[in-house]
Amino acid sequence: MKKVYKAHILFTKERTGFEVLENGYVAVEDGCVVGVSTSLSSLDCDEQTVTDFGDCLLIPAMNDMHVHAPQYRNQGIAMDLELLPWLQNYTFPEEKKYADAAYAERMYRRFIRDMWRFGTMRSCVFATIHTASTRLLMNLFREAGMGAMVGKVAMNRNCPPELIESVEDMVAGNEALIAEFPQYSPLTSHLSPLVRPIITPRFVPSCTSEMLQACGDLAAKYQLPVQSHLSENMAEIQWVHTLERESTSYGDAYNRYGLFGQTPTIMAHCVWTAGEELELMKRNRVMVAHCPTSNLNIASGLAPIRTFIEEGVPVGLGSDISGGHDLSIFRMMVYAIQVSKMHYQQNHDRAFLTLPEVFWLATKSAGSFFGRVGSFEPGYEFDAVVIDDHDLNHDNYSLLHRLERFIYLGDDRHITHRFCRGQEIPEPKII
């Protein structure tokens, strides 16, 4: 059945600018956009099919391309540390708790509820090594009706004994989840399942060559996507060099094991990616998950996002909870612009990012990792949020300035409706 929504519609077909439809209509059928117009008659619909959101803004929902669900409770803690001591002293101790299913359910339900609050309908998520709690997280996403690629984390060195898993157990746990959450829908559906597994070696220092190879073999065997971390911190890069001496770069260390674009791949951070590593990313179409707050908090550096864009490397935005302290991808847009301005001060040959560019990164560019997601063009899945910004005193502002003010000044209280694949998503339950 076709549904039609009326509001002020804004989205980005291209990174160069917004499509703006004042008092526009978007028609949705079987979870996908079938048309968008300022004329109802051109959509072959009548007034009885319309849900009218009045003076509200209707935009694509957000996509979080890098987030650690088990670190949810640690938001805003130990933000004065660099990456490696932060991992050892805070992150790993928290992740050990996810062996307890009751604790995992309590935290994961709150995590998903907060993703919903901030209008994030799709995400690439790190879980822990624990198969049972990873299964729980995937089932909670499915229960909520929100899209997620969820990774059972692989690691077997340089971490506490409680978080070390054998290669055999990692493979068995992943294969159990792959069987329960298949990558492809039945033949009766043209859309992939909303909740899917993703192969997730934590990062090279936490995985032996045998573990990395097993991850690459799983990705190839089941044609699964891959996520990990890349060139986040200078000390980490030097560490990788000592561990994988035959590799010519950090990226090449993944590439040698089939974990760098052989199947769809997203790498978080890439702060220090350049030269051969950049060329390899470009050639293999590896996506960057840009996490500006994390890069600042953990003193990693300023990622060269303008360079990636101009070189044709795909980019999305990530919150990186809890290296990052904020789950809102709207605020990641703000931070991405600000970080790019800091980068510009050091490299005047590269322009800083604009509002339509970061909006495009958060929606259509990021959404491409999930399929046809992140735009209101015909054939795209209808992921959307409705924004009531009346208390931001928008009188006499253009629709673009209203959206900009919401991105900079608004919060989750201004989001009144959330849709994923055409279904309105109610607030997930917590315990």
Coordinates of C-alpha atoms in Angstrom, one line a residue:
M1 CA 0.0 0.0 0.0
K2 CA 1.3 3.4 -1.0
K3 CA 1.9 6.0 1.8
V4 CA 2.5 9.7 1.2
Y5 CA 4.1 12.1 3.6
K6 CA 4.0 15.9 3.4
A7 CA 6.5 18.3 5.0
H8 CA 9.4 20.5 4.0
I9 CA 11.7 17.9 2.4
L10 CA 15.5 18.3 2.3
F11 CA 18.0 15.7 1.1
T12 CA 21.3 15.5 -0.9
K13 CA 21.5 13.7 -4.2
E14 CA 25.0 15.0 -4.5
R15 CA 27.5 16.4 -2.0
T16 CA 27.4 19.8 -3.7
G17 CA 24.0 20.9 -2.5
F18 CA 20.6 20.2 -1.1
E19 CA 17.4 19.3 -2.8
V20 CA 14.7 21.4 -1.1
L21 CA 11.0 20.9 -1.6
E22 CA 8.8 23.3 0.3
N23 CA 5.5 21.7 1.2
G24 CA 6.7 18.6 -0.7
Y25 CA 5.4 15.1 -0.8
V26 CA 7.3 11.8 -0.7
A27 CA 5.5 8.6 -1.8
V28 CA 6.5 5.3 -0.2
E29 CA 5.6 1.7 -1.2
D30 CA 7.0 -1.6 0.1
G31 CA 9.5 0.4 2.2
C32 CA 11.0 2.3 -0.7
V33 CA 10.5 5.8 -2.1
V34 CA 8.5 5.7 -5.4
G35 CA 8.4 9.5 -5.9
V36 CA 9.1 12.9 -4.5
S37 CA 7.4 16.1 -5.7
T38 CA 5.7 19.4 -4.8
S39 CA 2.7 18.2 -6.6
L40 CA 0.5 15.4 -5.2
S41 CA -1.2 14.7 -8.5
S42 CA 2.2 13.9 -10.1
L43 CA 2.6 11.1 -7.6
D44 CA -0.7 9.5 -8.7
C45 CA -2.0 9.9 -5.1
D46 CA -4.9 11.6 -3.4
E47 CA -5.3 13.5 -0.2
Q48 CA -6.6 10.5 1.7
T49 CA -3.3 8.8 1.5
V50 CA -1.3 11.8 2.9
T51 CA 0.1 12.1 6.4
D52 CA 0.7 15.8 6.8
F53 CA 3.6 16.9 9.1
G54 CA 2.7 20.5 8.6
D55 CA 5.6 23.0 9.0
C56 CA 8.1 20.3 10.0
L57 CA 11.3 19.3 8.2
L58 CA 11.5 15.8 6.7
I59 CA 15.1 14.5 6.1
P60 CA 16.8 11.1 5.7
A61 CA 17.7 9.3 8.9
M62 CA 21.2 9.1 10.2
N63 CA 23.7 6.3 9.7
D64 CA 26.4 5.7 12.3
M65 CA 29.3 3.9 10.5
H66 CA 31.4 3.1 13.6
V67 CA 30.1 2.5 17.1
H68 CA 31.1 0.2 20.0
A69 CA 27.9 -0.9 21.7
P70 CA 29.5 -2.4 24.8
Q71 CA 31.3 0.9 25.4
Y72 CA 28.0 2.7 25.8
R73 CA 28.3 2.9 29.6
N74 CA 31.8 4.5 29.3
Q75 CA 30.7 7.6 27.4
G76 CA 32.5 10.7 28.8
I77 CA 35.0 8.7 30.9
A78 CA 38.8 8.9 30.6
M79 CA 38.7 11.4 27.8
D80 CA 42.1 12.7 28.8
L81 CA 43.9 9.5 27.7
E82 CA 45.4 8.4 24.4
L83 CA 44.2 5.3 22.6
L84 CA 46.3 2.5 24.0
P85 CA 46.1 3.3 27.8
W86 CA 42.4 4.1 27.3
L87 CA 41.9 0.6 25.9
Q88 CA 43.8 -1.2 28.6
N89 CA 42.5 0.7 31.6
Y90 CA 38.8 1.4 30.7
T91 CA 37.6 -0.2 27.5
F92 CA 38.7 -3.8 28.0
P93 CA 37.5 -3.9 31.7
E94 CA 34.0 -2.8 30.6
E95 CA 33.9 -5.2 27.7
K96 CA 34.6 -8.2 30.0
K97 CA 31.2 -7.6 31.7
Y98 CA 29.4 -8.7 28.5
A99 CA 30.0 -12.3 29.4
D100 CA 27.0 -11.7 31.7
A101 CA 23.8 -11.8 29.6
A102 CA 21.7 -9.9 32.1
Y103 CA 24.2 -7.0 32.1
A104 CA 24.5 -7.1 28.3
E105 CA 20.7 -6.9 27.8
R106 CA 20.4 -4.0 30.3
M107 CA 23.1 -1.9 28.5
Y108 CA 22.3 -2.9 25.0
R109 CA 18.6 -2.0 25.4
R110 CA 19.7 1.5 26.6
F111 CA 22.2 1.8 23.8
I112 CA 19.6 1.0 21.1
R113 CA 17.1 3.3 22.7
D114 CA 19.6 6.2 22.5
M115 CA 20.4 5.4 18.9
W116 CA 16.7 5.8 18.2
R117 CA 16.5 9.0 20.2
F118 CA 19.1 10.6 18.0
G119 CA 17.5 9.5 14.7
T120 CA 20.1 6.9 13.8
M121 CA 18.3 4.1 11.9
R122 CA 21.3 2.2 10.5
S123 CA 24.7 1.5 12.1
C124 CA 27.9 -0.6 11.8
V125 CA 28.4 -1.9 15.3
F126 CA 31.2 -3.6 17.2
A127 CA 30.0 -6.0 19.9
T128 CA 32.4 -8.2 22.0
I129 CA 34.0 -11.6 21.6
H130 CA 30.9 -13.1 23.4
T131 CA 28.7 -15.0 20.9
A132 CA 25.6 -15.0 23.2
S133 CA 25.6 -11.3 23.9
T134 CA 26.3 -10.5 20.3
R135 CA 23.3 -12.6 19.3
L136 CA 21.3 -10.7 22.0
L137 CA 22.3 -7.4 20.5
M138 CA 21.3 -8.5 17.0
N139 CA 17.9 -9.7 18.2
L140 CA 17.3 -6.4 20.0
F141 CA 18.0 -4.5 16.8
R142 CA 15.6 -6.8 15.0
E143 CA 13.0 -6.3 17.7
A144 CA 13.4 -2.5 17.4
G145 CA 13.0 -2.6 13.6
M146 CA 16.3 -0.7 13.1
G147 CA 19.0 -1.6 10.6
A148 CA 22.5 -2.8 11.8
M149 CA 25.5 -4.7 10.8
V150 CA 26.8 -6.2 14.0
G151 CA 30.2 -7.7 14.5
K152 CA 31.3 -10.4 17.0
V153 CA 34.7 -9.0 17.7
A154 CA 37.8 -11.2 17.0
M155 CA 40.9 -10.9 19.1
N156 CA 43.4 -13.3 20.6
R157 CA 46.4 -11.3 21.7
N158 CA 47.4 -8.0 23.5
C159 CA 44.2 -7.9 25.6
P160 CA 43.1 -9.3 29.0
P161 CA 42.8 -13.2 29.2
E162 CA 39.1 -12.9 29.6
L163 CA 38.8 -11.3 26.1
I164 CA 41.0 -13.8 24.3
E165 CA 39.2 -16.3 22.1
S166 CA 40.7 -19.1 20.1
V167 CA 40.6 -18.9 16.3
E168 CA 38.4 -22.0 16.3
D169 CA 35.9 -20.6 18.7
M170 CA 35.8 -17.3 16.8
V171 CA 35.0 -19.1 13.6
A172 CA 32.3 -21.3 15.3
G173 CA 30.7 -18.4 17.0
N174 CA 30.5 -16.3 13.7
E175 CA 29.2 -19.2 11.7
A176 CA 26.4 -19.7 14.3
L177 CA 25.4 -16.1 13.9
I178 CA 25.7 -16.2 10.1
A179 CA 23.3 -19.1 10.1
E180 CA 20.8 -17.3 12.3
F181 CA 21.1 -13.9 10.6
P182 CA 21.6 -14.6 6.9
Q183 CA 23.1 -12.0 4.6
Y184 CA 20.4 -12.3 2.0
S185 CA 16.7 -12.3 2.1
P186 CA 14.5 -15.1 0.7
L187 CA 13.8 -14.9 -3.0
T188 CA 10.4 -13.3 -2.3
S189 CA 12.1 -10.0 -1.1
H190 CA 14.3 -7.6 -3.1
L191 CA 15.7 -6.1 0.2
S192 CA 18.5 -7.5 2.4
P193 CA 17.7 -8.2 6.1
L194 CA 17.9 -5.2 8.3
V195 CA 20.2 -6.9 10.8
R196 CA 23.2 -8.7 9.4
P197 CA 26.6 -10.0 10.6
I198 CA 29.8 -8.2 9.7
I199 CA 33.3 -9.7 10.1
T200 CA 35.1 -7.7 12.8
P201 CA 38.8 -8.2 13.6
R202 CA 39.2 -5.5 16.3
F203 CA 42.5 -4.3 14.9
V204 CA 45.8 -5.8 13.8
P205 CA 47.5 -5.6 17.2
S206 CA 44.7 -7.7 18.8
C207 CA 44.8 -10.4 16.1
T208 CA 47.5 -13.0 15.3
S209 CA 48.1 -13.7 11.6
E210 CA 46.0 -16.9 12.0
M211 CA 43.1 -14.9 13.4
L212 CA 43.3 -12.4 10.6
Q213 CA 43.4 -15.1 8.0
A214 CA 40.4 -16.8 9.6
C215 CA 38.5 -13.6 9.4
G216 CA 39.4 -13.1 5.8
D217 CA 38.4 -16.7 5.0
L218 CA 35.0 -16.1 6.7
A219 CA 34.4 -12.9 4.7
A220 CA 35.2 -14.7 1.5
K221 CA 33.3 -17.9 2.2
Y222 CA 30.1 -16.1 3.1
Q223 CA 30.6 -12.9 1.1
L224 CA 30.3 -10.8 4.3
P225 CA 31.4 -7.2 4.8
V226 CA 34.3 -6.3 7.0
Q227 CA 34.9 -3.6 9.6
S228 CA 38.0 -2.6 11.7
H229 CA 40.3 0.2 12.7
L230 CA 43.0 1.8 10.6
S231 CA 45.9 4.3 11.1
E232 CA 44.2 5.9 14.1
N233 CA 47.3 6.7 16.2
M234 CA 51.0 7.0 15.5
A235 CA 52.0 4.6 18.3
E236 CA 49.4 2.1 17.0
I237 CA 50.9 2.3 13.4
Q238 CA 54.4 1.7 14.7
W239 CA 53.1 -1.3 16.7
V240 CA 51.5 -2.8 13.6
H241 CA 54.8 -2.4 11.8
T242 CA 56.5 -4.5 14.4
L243 CA 53.8 -7.2 14.3
E244 CA 53.3 -7.4 10.5
R245 CA 56.8 -6.8 9.1
E246 CA 56.0 -8.2 5.7
S247 CA 53.3 -5.6 5.2
T248 CA 54.1 -2.3 3.5
S249 CA 51.5 -0.4 5.4
Y250 CA 48.8 -0.8 8.0
G251 CA 46.2 -1.2 5.2
D252 CA 48.3 -3.7 3.5
A253 CA 48.4 -5.8 6.7
Y254 CA 44.6 -6.2 6.3
N255 CA 44.8 -6.6 2.5
R256 CA 47.1 -9.6 2.8
Y257 CA 44.4 -11.5 4.6
G258 CA 41.5 -10.5 2.4
L259 CA 40.2 -7.8 4.8
F260 CA 40.6 -4.7 2.7
G261 CA 37.9 -4.3 0.1
Q262 CA 37.8 -7.9 -1.2
T263 CA 34.2 -7.7 0.2
P264 CA 32.6 -4.4 1.2
T265 CA 34.9 -2.9 3.9
I266 CA 34.7 0.0 6.3
M267 CA 37.8 1.2 8.3
A268 CA 37.4 3.6 11.2
H269 CA 39.6 6.8 11.6
C270 CA 42.3 6.7 8.9
V271 CA 43.8 9.8 10.5
W272 CA 47.3 9.1 9.2
T273 CA 46.4 7.4 5.9
A274 CA 48.4 8.6 2.9
G275 CA 50.6 7.5 0.0
E276 CA 50.5 3.8 -0.8
E277 CA 47.8 3.1 1.9
L278 CA 45.5 5.8 0.4
E279 CA 46.0 4.4 -3.1
L280 CA 45.1 0.9 -1.9
M281 CA 42.0 2.2 -0.2
K282 CA 41.0 4.0 -3.4
R283 CA 41.7 1.0 -5.6
N284 CA 39.7 -1.4 -3.3
R285 CA 36.9 1.1 -2.6
V286 CA 37.4 0.8 1.2
M287 CA 35.1 3.2 3.0
V288 CA 36.4 5.5 5.8
A289 CA 34.3 6.0 9.0
H290 CA 35.2 9.5 10.1
C291 CA 34.9 9.9 13.9
P292 CA 35.9 13.5 14.7
T293 CA 35.1 13.5 18.4
S294 CA 37.0 10.3 19.0
N295 CA 40.0 11.6 17.1
L296 CA 40.1 14.7 19.3
N297 CA 39.4 13.0 22.6
I298 CA 42.0 10.3 22.2
A299 CA 44.5 12.8 20.7
S300 CA 44.8 10.8 17.4
G301 CA 44.9 13.8 15.0
L302 CA 42.9 15.4 12.2
A303 CA 41.7 13.1 9.5
P304 CA 42.2 14.4 5.9
I305 CA 38.6 14.0 4.9
R306 CA 38.8 16.5 2.0
T307 CA 41.6 14.5 0.5
F308 CA 39.6 11.3 0.8
I309 CA 36.6 12.9 -0.9
E310 CA 38.7 14.4 -3.7
E311 CA 40.5 11.1 -4.3
G312 CA 37.2 9.2 -4.6
V313 CA 37.4 7.3 -1.3
P314 CA 33.9 6.8 0.1
V315 CA 33.4 8.3 3.6
G316 CA 30.7 8.1 6.3
L317 CA 30.5 9.5 9.8
G318 CA 30.7 7.6 13.0
S319 CA 30.2 8.4 16.7
D320 CA 32.8 5.8 17.9
I321 CA 31.3 5.5 21.3
S322 CA 33.1 5.7 23.7
G323 CA 36.3 7.1 22.2
G324 CA 33.7 9.6 21.0
H325 CA 31.5 11.0 23.7
D326 CA 28.3 11.7 21.7
L327 CA 25.9 9.4 19.9
S328 CA 24.3 12.1 17.8
I329 CA 25.4 12.0 14.1
F330 CA 23.9 15.5 13.7
R331 CA 26.6 16.7 16.1
M332 CA 29.2 14.6 14.2
M333 CA 28.4 16.8 11.2
V334 CA 29.2 19.9 13.2
Y335 CA 32.5 18.4 14.6
A336 CA 33.4 17.2 11.1
I337 CA 33.2 20.8 9.8
Q338 CA 35.1 22.1 12.7
V339 CA 37.9 19.5 12.4
S340 CA 38.2 20.2 8.7
K341 CA 38.6 23.9 9.5
M342 CA 41.4 23.1 11.9
H343 CA 43.0 20.9 9.1
Y344 CA 42.5 23.8 6.7
Q345 CA 44.6 26.0 9.0
Q346 CA 47.5 23.6 8.6
N347 CA 46.9 22.8 4.9
H348 CA 45.5 25.8 3.0
D349 CA 45.5 23.9 -0.2
R350 CA 42.4 21.9 0.9
A351 CA 39.1 23.6 1.5
F352 CA 37.2 22.8 4.6
L353 CA 33.9 20.8 4.5
T354 CA 30.5 22.5 3.9
L355 CA 27.1 21.7 5.4
P356 CA 25.8 19.9 2.3
E357 CA 28.9 17.8 2.2
V358 CA 28.8 16.6 5.8
F359 CA 25.0 16.0 5.5
W360 CA 25.7 13.9 2.4
L361 CA 28.4 12.0 4.3
A362 CA 26.0 11.2 7.1
T363 CA 23.1 10.1 4.7
K364 CA 23.7 9.1 1.1
S365 CA 27.4 8.4 1.2
A366 CA 27.2 6.4 4.5
G367 CA 23.9 4.8 3.5
S368 CA 25.5 3.3 0.4
F369 CA 27.2 0.7 2.6
F370 CA 23.7 -0.7 3.5
G371 CA 22.4 -0.5 -0.1
R372 CA 20.1 2.2 -1.5
V373 CA 19.8 4.1 1.7
G374 CA 20.2 7.8 2.6
S375 CA 18.3 9.7 0.0
F376 CA 14.7 10.3 -1.1
E377 CA 15.4 9.4 -4.7
P378 CA 13.1 6.8 -6.2
G379 CA 14.2 3.3 -5.3
Y380 CA 15.8 4.3 -2.1
E381 CA 14.7 2.7 1.2
F382 CA 12.6 5.2 3.2
D383 CA 14.7 5.9 6.3
A384 CA 13.6 9.3 7.6
V385 CA 13.2 11.6 10.6
V386 CA 10.7 14.4 11.1
I387 CA 11.9 17.5 12.9
D388 CA 9.7 20.0 14.7
D389 CA 12.0 23.0 15.1
H390 CA 9.4 25.6 16.1
D391 CA 11.0 26.4 19.4
L392 CA 14.3 27.2 17.7
N393 CA 12.6 30.5 16.6
H394 CA 12.8 29.9 12.9
D395 CA 10.6 32.8 11.8
N396 CA 11.9 34.3 8.5
Y397 CA 14.7 31.7 8.1
S398 CA 15.0 29.8 4.9
L399 CA 14.5 26.0 5.1
L400 CA 18.2 25.5 4.7
H401 CA 19.0 27.8 7.6
R402 CA 16.3 26.0 9.7
L403 CA 18.0 22.7 9.0
E404 CA 21.4 24.2 9.8
R405 CA 20.2 25.6 13.1
F406 CA 18.7 22.3 14.0
I407 CA 22.0 20.5 13.3
Y408 CA 23.9 23.0 15.4
L409 CA 21.4 23.8 18.1
G410 CA 18.8 21.1 18.2
D411 CA 18.6 17.8 20.0
D412 CA 16.6 14.6 20.1
R413 CA 13.5 16.4 21.6
H414 CA 13.0 18.0 18.2
I415 CA 12.7 14.6 16.4
T416 CA 9.0 13.6 16.4
H417 CA 8.9 10.6 14.0
R418 CA 11.5 8.1 12.9
F419 CA 11.2 5.7 10.0
C420 CA 13.3 2.7 8.9
R421 CA 12.6 1.0 5.6
G422 CA 9.2 2.6 5.5
Q423 CA 8.1 1.6 8.9
E424 CA 7.6 4.1 11.7
I425 CA 9.8 3.0 14.6
P426 CA 8.4 3.4 18.2
E427 CA 10.7 4.0 21.1
P428 CA 12.5 0.8 22.0
K429 CA 11.9 -0.7 25.4
I430 CA 14.5 -0.6 28.2
I431 CA 14.7 -2.6 31.4

